[in-house]
Short mmCIF file of C-alpha atoms and ligand atoms in Angstrom, two decimals:
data_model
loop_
_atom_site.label_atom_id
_atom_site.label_comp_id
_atom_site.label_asym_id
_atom_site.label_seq_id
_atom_site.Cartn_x
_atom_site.Cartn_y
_atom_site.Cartn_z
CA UNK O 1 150.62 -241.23 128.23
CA UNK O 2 151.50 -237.88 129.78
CA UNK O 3 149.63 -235.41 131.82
CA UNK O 4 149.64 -232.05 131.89
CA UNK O 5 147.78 -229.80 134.01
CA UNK O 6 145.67 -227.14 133.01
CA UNK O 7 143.90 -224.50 135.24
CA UNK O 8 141.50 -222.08 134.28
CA UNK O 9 139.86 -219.69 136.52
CA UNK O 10 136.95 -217.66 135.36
CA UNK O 11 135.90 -216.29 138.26
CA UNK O 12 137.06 -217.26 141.45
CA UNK O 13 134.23 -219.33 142.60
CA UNK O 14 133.76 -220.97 139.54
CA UNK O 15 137.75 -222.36 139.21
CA UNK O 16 138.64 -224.99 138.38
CA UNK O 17 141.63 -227.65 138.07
CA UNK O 18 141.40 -230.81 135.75
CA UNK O 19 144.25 -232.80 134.21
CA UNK O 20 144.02 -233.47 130.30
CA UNK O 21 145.92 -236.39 129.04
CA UNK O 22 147.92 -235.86 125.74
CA UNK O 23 147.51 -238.12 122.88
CA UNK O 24 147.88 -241.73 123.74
CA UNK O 25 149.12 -242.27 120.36
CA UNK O 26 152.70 -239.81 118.89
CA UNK O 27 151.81 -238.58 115.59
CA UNK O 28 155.30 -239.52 114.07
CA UNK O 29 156.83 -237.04 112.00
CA UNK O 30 156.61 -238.94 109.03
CA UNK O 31 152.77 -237.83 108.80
CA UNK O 32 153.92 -234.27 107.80
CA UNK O 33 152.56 -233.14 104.47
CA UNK O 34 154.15 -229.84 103.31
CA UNK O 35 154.00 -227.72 99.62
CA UNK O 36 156.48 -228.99 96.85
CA UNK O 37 158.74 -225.99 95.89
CA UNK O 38 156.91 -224.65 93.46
CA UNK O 39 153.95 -224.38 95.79
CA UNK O 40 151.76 -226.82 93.67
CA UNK O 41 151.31 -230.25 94.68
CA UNK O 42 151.53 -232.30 97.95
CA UNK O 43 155.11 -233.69 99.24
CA UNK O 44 155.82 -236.61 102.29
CA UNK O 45 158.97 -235.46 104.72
CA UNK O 46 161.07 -237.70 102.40
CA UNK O 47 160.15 -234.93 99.66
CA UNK O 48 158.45 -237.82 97.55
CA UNK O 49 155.33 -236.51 95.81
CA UNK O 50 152.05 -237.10 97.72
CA UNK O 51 148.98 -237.95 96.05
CA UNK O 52 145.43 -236.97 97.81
CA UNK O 53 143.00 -239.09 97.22
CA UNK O 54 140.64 -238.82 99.97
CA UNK O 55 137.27 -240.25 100.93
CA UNK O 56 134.77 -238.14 103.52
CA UNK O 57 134.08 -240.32 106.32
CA UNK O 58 132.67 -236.75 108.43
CA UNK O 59 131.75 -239.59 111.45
CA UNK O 60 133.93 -241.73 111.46
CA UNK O 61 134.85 -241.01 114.68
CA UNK O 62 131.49 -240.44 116.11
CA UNK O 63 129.59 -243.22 114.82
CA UNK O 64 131.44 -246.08 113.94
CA UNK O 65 133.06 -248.77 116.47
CA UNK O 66 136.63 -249.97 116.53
CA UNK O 67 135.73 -252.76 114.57
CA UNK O 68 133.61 -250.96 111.90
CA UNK O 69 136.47 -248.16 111.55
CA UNK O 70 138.68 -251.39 111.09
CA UNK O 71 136.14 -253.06 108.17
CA UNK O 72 136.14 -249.11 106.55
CA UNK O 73 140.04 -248.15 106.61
CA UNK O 74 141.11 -251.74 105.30
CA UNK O 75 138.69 -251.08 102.38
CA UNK O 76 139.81 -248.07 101.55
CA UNK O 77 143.51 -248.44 101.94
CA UNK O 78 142.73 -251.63 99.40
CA UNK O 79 141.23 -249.40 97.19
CA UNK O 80 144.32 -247.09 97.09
CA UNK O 81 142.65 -243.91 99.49
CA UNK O 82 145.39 -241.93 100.86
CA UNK O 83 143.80 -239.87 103.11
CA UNK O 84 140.45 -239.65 104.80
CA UNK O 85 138.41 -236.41 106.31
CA UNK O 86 137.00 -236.90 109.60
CA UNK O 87 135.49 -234.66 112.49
CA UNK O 88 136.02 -233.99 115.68
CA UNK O 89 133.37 -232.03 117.12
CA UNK O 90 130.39 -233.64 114.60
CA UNK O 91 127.86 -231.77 112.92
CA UNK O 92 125.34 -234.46 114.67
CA UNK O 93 125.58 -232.94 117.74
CA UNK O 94 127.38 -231.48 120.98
CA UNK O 95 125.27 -233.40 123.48
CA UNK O 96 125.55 -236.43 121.14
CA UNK O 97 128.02 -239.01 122.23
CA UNK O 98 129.90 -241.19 120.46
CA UNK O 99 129.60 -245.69 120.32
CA UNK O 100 131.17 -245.91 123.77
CA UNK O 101 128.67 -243.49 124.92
CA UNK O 102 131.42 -240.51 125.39
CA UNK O 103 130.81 -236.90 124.81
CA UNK O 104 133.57 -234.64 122.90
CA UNK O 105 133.47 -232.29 126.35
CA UNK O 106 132.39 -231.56 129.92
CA UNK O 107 129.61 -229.61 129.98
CA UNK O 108 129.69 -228.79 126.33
CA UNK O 109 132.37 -226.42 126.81
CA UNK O 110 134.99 -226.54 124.09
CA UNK O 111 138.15 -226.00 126.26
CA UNK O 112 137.40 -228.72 128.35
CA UNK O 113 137.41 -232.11 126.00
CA UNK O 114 136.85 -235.54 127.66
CA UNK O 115 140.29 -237.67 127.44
CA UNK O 116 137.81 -240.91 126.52
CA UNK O 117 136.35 -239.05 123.45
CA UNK O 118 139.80 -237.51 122.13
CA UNK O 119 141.54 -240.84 123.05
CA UNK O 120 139.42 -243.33 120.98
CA UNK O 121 139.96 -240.57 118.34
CA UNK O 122 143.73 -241.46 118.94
CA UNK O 123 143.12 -244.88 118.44
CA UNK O 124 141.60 -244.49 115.15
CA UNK O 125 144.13 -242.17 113.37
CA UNK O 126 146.49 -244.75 114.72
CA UNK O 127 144.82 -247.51 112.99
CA UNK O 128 144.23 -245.60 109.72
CA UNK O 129 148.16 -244.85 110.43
CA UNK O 130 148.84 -248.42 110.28
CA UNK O 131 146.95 -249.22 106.82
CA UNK O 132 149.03 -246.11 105.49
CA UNK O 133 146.26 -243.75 106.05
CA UNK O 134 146.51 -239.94 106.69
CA UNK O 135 143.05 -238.51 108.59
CA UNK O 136 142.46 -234.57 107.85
CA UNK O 137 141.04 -233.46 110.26
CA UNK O 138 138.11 -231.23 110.52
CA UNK O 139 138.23 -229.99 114.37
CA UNK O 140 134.83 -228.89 114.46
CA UNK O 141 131.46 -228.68 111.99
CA UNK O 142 130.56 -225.17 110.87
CA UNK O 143 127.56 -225.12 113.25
CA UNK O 144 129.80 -224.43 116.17
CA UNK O 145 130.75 -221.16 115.09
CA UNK O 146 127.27 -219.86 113.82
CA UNK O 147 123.94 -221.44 112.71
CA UNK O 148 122.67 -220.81 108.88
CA UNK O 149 120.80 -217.48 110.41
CA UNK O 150 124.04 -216.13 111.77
CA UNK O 151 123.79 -216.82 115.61
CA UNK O 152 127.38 -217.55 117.21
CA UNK O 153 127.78 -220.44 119.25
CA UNK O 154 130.02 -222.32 121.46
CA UNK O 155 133.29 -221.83 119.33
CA UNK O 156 133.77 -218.08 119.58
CA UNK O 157 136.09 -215.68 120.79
CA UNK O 158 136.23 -216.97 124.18
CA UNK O 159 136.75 -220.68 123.22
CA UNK O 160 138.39 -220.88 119.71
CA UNK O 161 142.15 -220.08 120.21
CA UNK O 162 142.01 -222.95 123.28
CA UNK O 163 140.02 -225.60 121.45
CA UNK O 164 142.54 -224.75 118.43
CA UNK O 165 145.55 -225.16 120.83
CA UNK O 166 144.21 -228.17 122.08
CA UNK O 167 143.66 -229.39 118.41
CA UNK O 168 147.36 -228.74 117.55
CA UNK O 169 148.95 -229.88 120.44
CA UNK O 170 147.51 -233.56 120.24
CA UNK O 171 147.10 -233.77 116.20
CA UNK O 172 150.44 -231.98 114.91
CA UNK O 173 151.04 -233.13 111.55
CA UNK O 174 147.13 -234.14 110.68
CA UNK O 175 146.26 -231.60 107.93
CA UNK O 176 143.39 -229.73 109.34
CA UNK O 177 140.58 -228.40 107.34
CA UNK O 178 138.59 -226.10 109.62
CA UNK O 179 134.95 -226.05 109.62
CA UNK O 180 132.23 -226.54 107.23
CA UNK O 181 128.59 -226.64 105.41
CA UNK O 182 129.55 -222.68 105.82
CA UNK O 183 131.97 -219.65 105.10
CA UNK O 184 134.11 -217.13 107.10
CA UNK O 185 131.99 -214.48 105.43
CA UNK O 186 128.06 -214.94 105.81
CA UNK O 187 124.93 -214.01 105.23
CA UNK O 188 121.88 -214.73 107.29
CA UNK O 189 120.76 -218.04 104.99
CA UNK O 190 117.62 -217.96 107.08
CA UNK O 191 116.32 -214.60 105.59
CA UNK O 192 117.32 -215.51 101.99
CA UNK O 193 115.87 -218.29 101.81
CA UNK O 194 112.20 -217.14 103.39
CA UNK O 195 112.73 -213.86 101.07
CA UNK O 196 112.92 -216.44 97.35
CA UNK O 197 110.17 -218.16 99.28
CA UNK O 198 108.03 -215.26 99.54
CA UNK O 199 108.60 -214.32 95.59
CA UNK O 200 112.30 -214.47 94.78
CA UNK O 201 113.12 -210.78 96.22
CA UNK O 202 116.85 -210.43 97.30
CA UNK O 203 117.51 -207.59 98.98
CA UNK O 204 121.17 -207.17 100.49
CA UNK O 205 121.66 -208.27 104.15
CA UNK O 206 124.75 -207.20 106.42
CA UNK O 207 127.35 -209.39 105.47
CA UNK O 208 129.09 -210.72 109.07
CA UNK O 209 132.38 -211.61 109.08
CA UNK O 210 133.27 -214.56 110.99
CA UNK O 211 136.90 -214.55 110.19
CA UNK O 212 138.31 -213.18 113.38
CA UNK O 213 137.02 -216.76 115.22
CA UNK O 214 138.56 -218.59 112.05
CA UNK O 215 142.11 -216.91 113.05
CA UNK O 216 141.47 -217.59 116.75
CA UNK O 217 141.07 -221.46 115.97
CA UNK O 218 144.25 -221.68 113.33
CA UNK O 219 146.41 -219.24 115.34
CA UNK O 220 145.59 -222.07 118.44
CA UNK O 221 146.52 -224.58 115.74
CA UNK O 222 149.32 -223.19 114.55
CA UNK O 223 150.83 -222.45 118.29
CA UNK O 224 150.11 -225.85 119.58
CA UNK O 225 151.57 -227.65 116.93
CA UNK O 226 154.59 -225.78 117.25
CA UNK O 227 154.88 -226.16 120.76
CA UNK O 228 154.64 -229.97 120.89
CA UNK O 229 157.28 -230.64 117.91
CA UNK O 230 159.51 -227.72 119.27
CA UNK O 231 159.52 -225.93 115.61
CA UNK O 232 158.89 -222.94 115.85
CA UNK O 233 158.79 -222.21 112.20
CA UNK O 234 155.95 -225.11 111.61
CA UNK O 235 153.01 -224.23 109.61
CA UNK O 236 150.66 -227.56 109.37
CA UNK O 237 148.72 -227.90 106.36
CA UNK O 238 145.57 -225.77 106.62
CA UNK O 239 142.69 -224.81 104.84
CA UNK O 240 138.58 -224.40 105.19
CA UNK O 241 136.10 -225.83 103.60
CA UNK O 242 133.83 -223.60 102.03
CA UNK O 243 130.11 -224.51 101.22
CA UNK O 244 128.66 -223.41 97.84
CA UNK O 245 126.45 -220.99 98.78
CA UNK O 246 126.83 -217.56 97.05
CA UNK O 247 125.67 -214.76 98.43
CA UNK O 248 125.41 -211.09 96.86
CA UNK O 249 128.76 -209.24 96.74
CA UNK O 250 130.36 -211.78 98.96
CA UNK O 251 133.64 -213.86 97.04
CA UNK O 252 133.11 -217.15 95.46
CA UNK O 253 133.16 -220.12 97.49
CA UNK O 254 137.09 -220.87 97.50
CA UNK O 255 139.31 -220.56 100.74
CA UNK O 256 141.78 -218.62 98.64
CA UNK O 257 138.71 -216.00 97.68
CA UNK O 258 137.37 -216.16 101.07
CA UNK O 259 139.90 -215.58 103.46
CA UNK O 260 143.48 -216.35 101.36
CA UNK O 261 145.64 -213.31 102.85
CA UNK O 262 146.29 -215.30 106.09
CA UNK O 263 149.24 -216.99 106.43
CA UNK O 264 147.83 -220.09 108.30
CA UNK O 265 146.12 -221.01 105.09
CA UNK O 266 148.49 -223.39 103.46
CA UNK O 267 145.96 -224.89 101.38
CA UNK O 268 143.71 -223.66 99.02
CA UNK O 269 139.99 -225.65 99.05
CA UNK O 270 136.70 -225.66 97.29
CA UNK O 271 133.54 -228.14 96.95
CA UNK O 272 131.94 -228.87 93.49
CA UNK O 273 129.63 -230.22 95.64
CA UNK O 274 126.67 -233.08 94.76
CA UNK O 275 124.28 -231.38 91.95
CA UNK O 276 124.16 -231.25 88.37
CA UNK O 277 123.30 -228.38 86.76
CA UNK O 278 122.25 -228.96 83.30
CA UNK O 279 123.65 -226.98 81.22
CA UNK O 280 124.58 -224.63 83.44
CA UNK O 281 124.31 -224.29 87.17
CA UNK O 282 123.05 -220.78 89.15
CA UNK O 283 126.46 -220.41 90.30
CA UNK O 284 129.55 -220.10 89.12
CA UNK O 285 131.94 -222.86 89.82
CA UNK O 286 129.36 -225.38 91.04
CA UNK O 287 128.83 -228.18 89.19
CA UNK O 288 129.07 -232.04 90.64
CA UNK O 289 129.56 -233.03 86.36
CA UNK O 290 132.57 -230.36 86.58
CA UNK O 291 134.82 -230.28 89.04
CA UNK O 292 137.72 -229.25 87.12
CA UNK O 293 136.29 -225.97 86.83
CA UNK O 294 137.16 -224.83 90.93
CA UNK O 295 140.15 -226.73 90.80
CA UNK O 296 141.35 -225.37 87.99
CA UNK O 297 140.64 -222.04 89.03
CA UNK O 298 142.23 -222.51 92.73
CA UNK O 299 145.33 -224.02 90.46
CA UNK O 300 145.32 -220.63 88.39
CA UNK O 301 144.76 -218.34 91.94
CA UNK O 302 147.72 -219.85 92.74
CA UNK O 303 149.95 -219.33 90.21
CA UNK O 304 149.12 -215.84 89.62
CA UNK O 305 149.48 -214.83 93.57
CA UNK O 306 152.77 -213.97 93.89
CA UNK O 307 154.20 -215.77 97.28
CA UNK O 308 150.99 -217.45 97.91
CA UNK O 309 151.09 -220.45 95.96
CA UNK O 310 149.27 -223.38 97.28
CA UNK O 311 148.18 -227.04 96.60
CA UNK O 312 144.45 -227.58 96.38
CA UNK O 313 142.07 -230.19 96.91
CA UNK O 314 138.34 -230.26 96.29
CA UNK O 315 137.47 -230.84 99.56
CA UNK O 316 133.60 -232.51 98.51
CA UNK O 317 132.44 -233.71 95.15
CA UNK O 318 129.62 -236.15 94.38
CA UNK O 319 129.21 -239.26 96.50
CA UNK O 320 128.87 -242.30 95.56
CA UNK O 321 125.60 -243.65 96.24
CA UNK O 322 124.12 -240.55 96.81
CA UNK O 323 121.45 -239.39 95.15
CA UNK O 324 121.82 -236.23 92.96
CA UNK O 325 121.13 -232.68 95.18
CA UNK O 326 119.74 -235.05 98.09
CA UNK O 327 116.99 -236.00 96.60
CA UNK O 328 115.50 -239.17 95.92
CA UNK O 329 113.35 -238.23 93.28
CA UNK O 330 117.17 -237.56 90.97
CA UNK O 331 119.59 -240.17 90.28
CA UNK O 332 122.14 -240.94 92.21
CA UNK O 333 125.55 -240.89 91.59
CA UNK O 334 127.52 -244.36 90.79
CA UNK O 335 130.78 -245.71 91.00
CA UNK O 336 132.01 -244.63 87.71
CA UNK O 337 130.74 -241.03 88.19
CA UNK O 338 133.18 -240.81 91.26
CA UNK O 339 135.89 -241.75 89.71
CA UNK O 340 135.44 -239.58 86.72
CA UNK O 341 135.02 -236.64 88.78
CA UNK O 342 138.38 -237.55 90.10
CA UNK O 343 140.20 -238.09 87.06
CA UNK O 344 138.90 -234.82 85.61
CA UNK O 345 140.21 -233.22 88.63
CA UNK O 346 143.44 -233.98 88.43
CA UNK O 347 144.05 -234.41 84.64
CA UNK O 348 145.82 -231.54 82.71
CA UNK O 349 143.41 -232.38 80.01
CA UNK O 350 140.40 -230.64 82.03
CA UNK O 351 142.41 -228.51 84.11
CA UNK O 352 143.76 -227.26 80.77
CA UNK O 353 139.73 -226.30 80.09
CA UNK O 354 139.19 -224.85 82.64
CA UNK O 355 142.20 -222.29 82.27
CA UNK O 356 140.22 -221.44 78.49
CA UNK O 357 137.23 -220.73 80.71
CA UNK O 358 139.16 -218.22 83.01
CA UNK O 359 140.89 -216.33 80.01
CA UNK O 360 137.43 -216.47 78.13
C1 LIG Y 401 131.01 -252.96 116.89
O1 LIG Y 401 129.65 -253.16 116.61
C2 LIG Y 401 129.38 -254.41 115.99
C3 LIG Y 401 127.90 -254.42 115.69
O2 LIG Y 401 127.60 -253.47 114.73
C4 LIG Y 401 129.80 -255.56 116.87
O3 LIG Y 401 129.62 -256.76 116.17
C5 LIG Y 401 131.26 -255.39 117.23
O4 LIG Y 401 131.61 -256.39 118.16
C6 LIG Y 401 131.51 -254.02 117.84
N1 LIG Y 401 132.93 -253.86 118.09
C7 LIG Y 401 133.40 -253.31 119.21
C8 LIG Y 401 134.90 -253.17 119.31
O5 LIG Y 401 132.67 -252.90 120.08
C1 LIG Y 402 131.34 -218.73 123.96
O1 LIG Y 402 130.85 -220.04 124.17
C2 LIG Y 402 130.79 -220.39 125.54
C3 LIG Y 402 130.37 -221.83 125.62
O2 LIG Y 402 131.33 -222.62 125.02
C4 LIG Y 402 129.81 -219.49 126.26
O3 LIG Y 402 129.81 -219.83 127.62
C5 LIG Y 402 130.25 -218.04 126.09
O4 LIG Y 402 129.25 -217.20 126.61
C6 LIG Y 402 130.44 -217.71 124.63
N1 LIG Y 402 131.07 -216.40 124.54
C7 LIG Y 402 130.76 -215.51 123.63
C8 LIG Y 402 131.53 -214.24 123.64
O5 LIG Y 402 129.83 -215.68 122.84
C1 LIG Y 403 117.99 -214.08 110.30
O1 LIG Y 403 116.77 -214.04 109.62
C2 LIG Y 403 115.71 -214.62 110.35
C3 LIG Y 403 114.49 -214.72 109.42
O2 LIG Y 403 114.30 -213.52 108.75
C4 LIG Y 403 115.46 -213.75 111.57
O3 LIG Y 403 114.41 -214.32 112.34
C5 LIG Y 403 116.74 -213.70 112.40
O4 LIG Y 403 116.59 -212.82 113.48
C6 LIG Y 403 117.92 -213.26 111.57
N1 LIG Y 403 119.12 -213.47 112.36
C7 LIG Y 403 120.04 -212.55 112.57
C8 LIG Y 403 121.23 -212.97 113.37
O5 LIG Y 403 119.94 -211.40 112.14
C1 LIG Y 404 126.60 -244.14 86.04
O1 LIG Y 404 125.75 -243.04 85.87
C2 LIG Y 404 125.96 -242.35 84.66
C3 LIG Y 404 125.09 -241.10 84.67
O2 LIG Y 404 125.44 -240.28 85.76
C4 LIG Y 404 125.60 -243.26 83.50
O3 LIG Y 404 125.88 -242.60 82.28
C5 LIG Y 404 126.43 -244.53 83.59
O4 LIG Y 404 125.99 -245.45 82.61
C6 LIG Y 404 126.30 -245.17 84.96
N1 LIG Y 404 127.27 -246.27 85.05
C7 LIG Y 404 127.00 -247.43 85.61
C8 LIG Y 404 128.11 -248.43 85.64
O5 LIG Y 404 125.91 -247.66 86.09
#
């Protein structure tokens, strides 16, 4: 294990010195995922094709043990999952520690993580390493960076950039998906939603654009990745995970819509999310029953963006298990549905559909 020590003075009184430990586990260079050349699909370092087929275990770190993540990772890598998506900082909660009883930070401040929290994290994505696992990982839940009304919070312009360089100096190689259950560009949810409660009037709120923070956290990313593999011409697999809510005027819920002119985004995202919608859901390209319909549309964004091509993943569909929209009064979604919803998302077949739809 090294150490490396980091000093940050706010003001003078308030200084402080602390050591943080890098990884206890070297993220071999093998991990890297990059773009095929035609910008498309997912390749290993050897250039061999890469297939994604991830599960979302969001707490995996947070709220299983060593011997649970153990029972979990075997299963999956038995049932052929290539990758998982994990958090970091969980949406259950700054203050809430993990099964050893650790916190992700001291005093809840982002640029300060606790070694014991980051290193058990080590320990996993060393473990799923070992069962031929990749984690992508999500640094930090939405939440951090502003509740559903649209108050900031403790990733912000102050904190971001050195949570982010944190992130990509003790992860390089882990595809990182940054944020979620929200997008760079935001309404205040709150309002809406007591406006349709109080007779379905919408009337057009400020629009706040939280994509400055989002460049602060990848731009930390991107610089602490490249400092700890000495490439300076690294860009790690990148993307956010944008939540299906639509807003007036704002673009659809797909990282290449939301925020696709950066060039940390090196991977284009959506969610199709957990709902049916029959016949027809109140959104466009939100539908648990058809997922082909973002993907296919991210695949077609893509092609037709000249020097911006990118793979993409839906980053959420339907889980299994789980009942339809939440709710226990729907059904709930089965094996079988799963794995349709992933064949349909990766067969030319569907995809093929859903490039009628576009030119329709
Ligand atoms: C994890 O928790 C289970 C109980 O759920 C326990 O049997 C097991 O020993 C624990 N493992 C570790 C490494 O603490
Ligand atoms: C950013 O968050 C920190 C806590 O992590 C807080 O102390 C600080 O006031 C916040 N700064 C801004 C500009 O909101
Ligand atoms: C969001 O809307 C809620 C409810 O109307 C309001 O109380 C709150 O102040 C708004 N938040 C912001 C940041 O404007
Ligand atoms: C799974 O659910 C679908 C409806 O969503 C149903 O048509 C199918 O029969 C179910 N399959 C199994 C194996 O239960």
């Amino acid at each position: 294990m090294r150490f490396s020590r980091v000093t940050c003075s706010v003001l003078p009184l308030l200084s402080c010195l602390y050591s943080v430990a890098s990884a206890a586990w070297t993220v071999p260079k093998e991990y890297a995922l990059t773009a095929s050349p035609d910008g498309h699909f997912f390749q290993k370092s050897d250039r061999s094709p890469f297939f994604w087929q991830g599960d979302t275990a969001w707490l995996l770190f947070h709220r299983l043990n060593f011997t649970e993540a153990e029972m979990y990772l075997s299963d999956r890598a038995s049932k052929g999952f290539t990758i998982v998506l994990a958090v970091g900082l969980t949406q259950i909660g700054i203050a809430s520690p993990n099964r050893a009883g650790d916190l992700p930070f001291v005093n809840q401040d982002p640029t300060k993580p606790n070694e014991a929290y980051w290193a058990y994290i080590d320990s996993i994505a060393e473990l799923a390493w070992s069962y031929g696992i990749r984690i992508a990982l999500v640094p930090c839940w939405g939440q951090y960076i502003h509740d559903s009304a649209g108050n900031p919070s403790v990733i912000n312009g102050t904190t971001a950039y050195t949570f982010g360089k944190f992130i990509g100096d003790r992860y390089p190689y882990l595809p990182k998906i940054l944020v979620a259950d929200t997008n760079p560009l935001w309404e205040n949810k709150t309002a809406v939603i007591d406006d349709f409660a109080a007779g379905g009037v919408i009337p057009q709120y400020k629009h706040q654009d939280w994509r400055p923070i989002y460049d602060d956290l990848a731009n930390g990313i991107v610089a602490g990745e490249r400092q700890v593999t000495s490439n300076r011409a690294w860009n790690p697999l990148m993307t956010i995970h944008p939540t299906n809510l639509w807003f007036n005027g704002l673009p659809i819920a797909l990282a290449s819509a939301q925020i696709g002119d950066r060039d940390w985004l090196t991977m284009d995202a959506c969610q199709s999310g957990h709902t049916d919608f029959p016949p027809d859901g109140p959104i466009p390209w939100w539908n648990a029953r058809r997922p082909w319909e973002p993907v296919g549309l991210m695949y077609a964004t893509g092609q037709t963006t000249s020097g911006k091509k990118r793979p993409a993943v839906d980053n959420e569909a339907h889980y299994e298990n789980r009942y339809d929209d939440g709710k226990s009064a729907y059904f709930y979604w089965n094996a079988s549905d799963v794995r349709t919803g992933t064949w349909q998302s990766v067969s030319p077949v569907f995809l093929g559909r859903s490039m009628d739809l576009i030119e329709a």
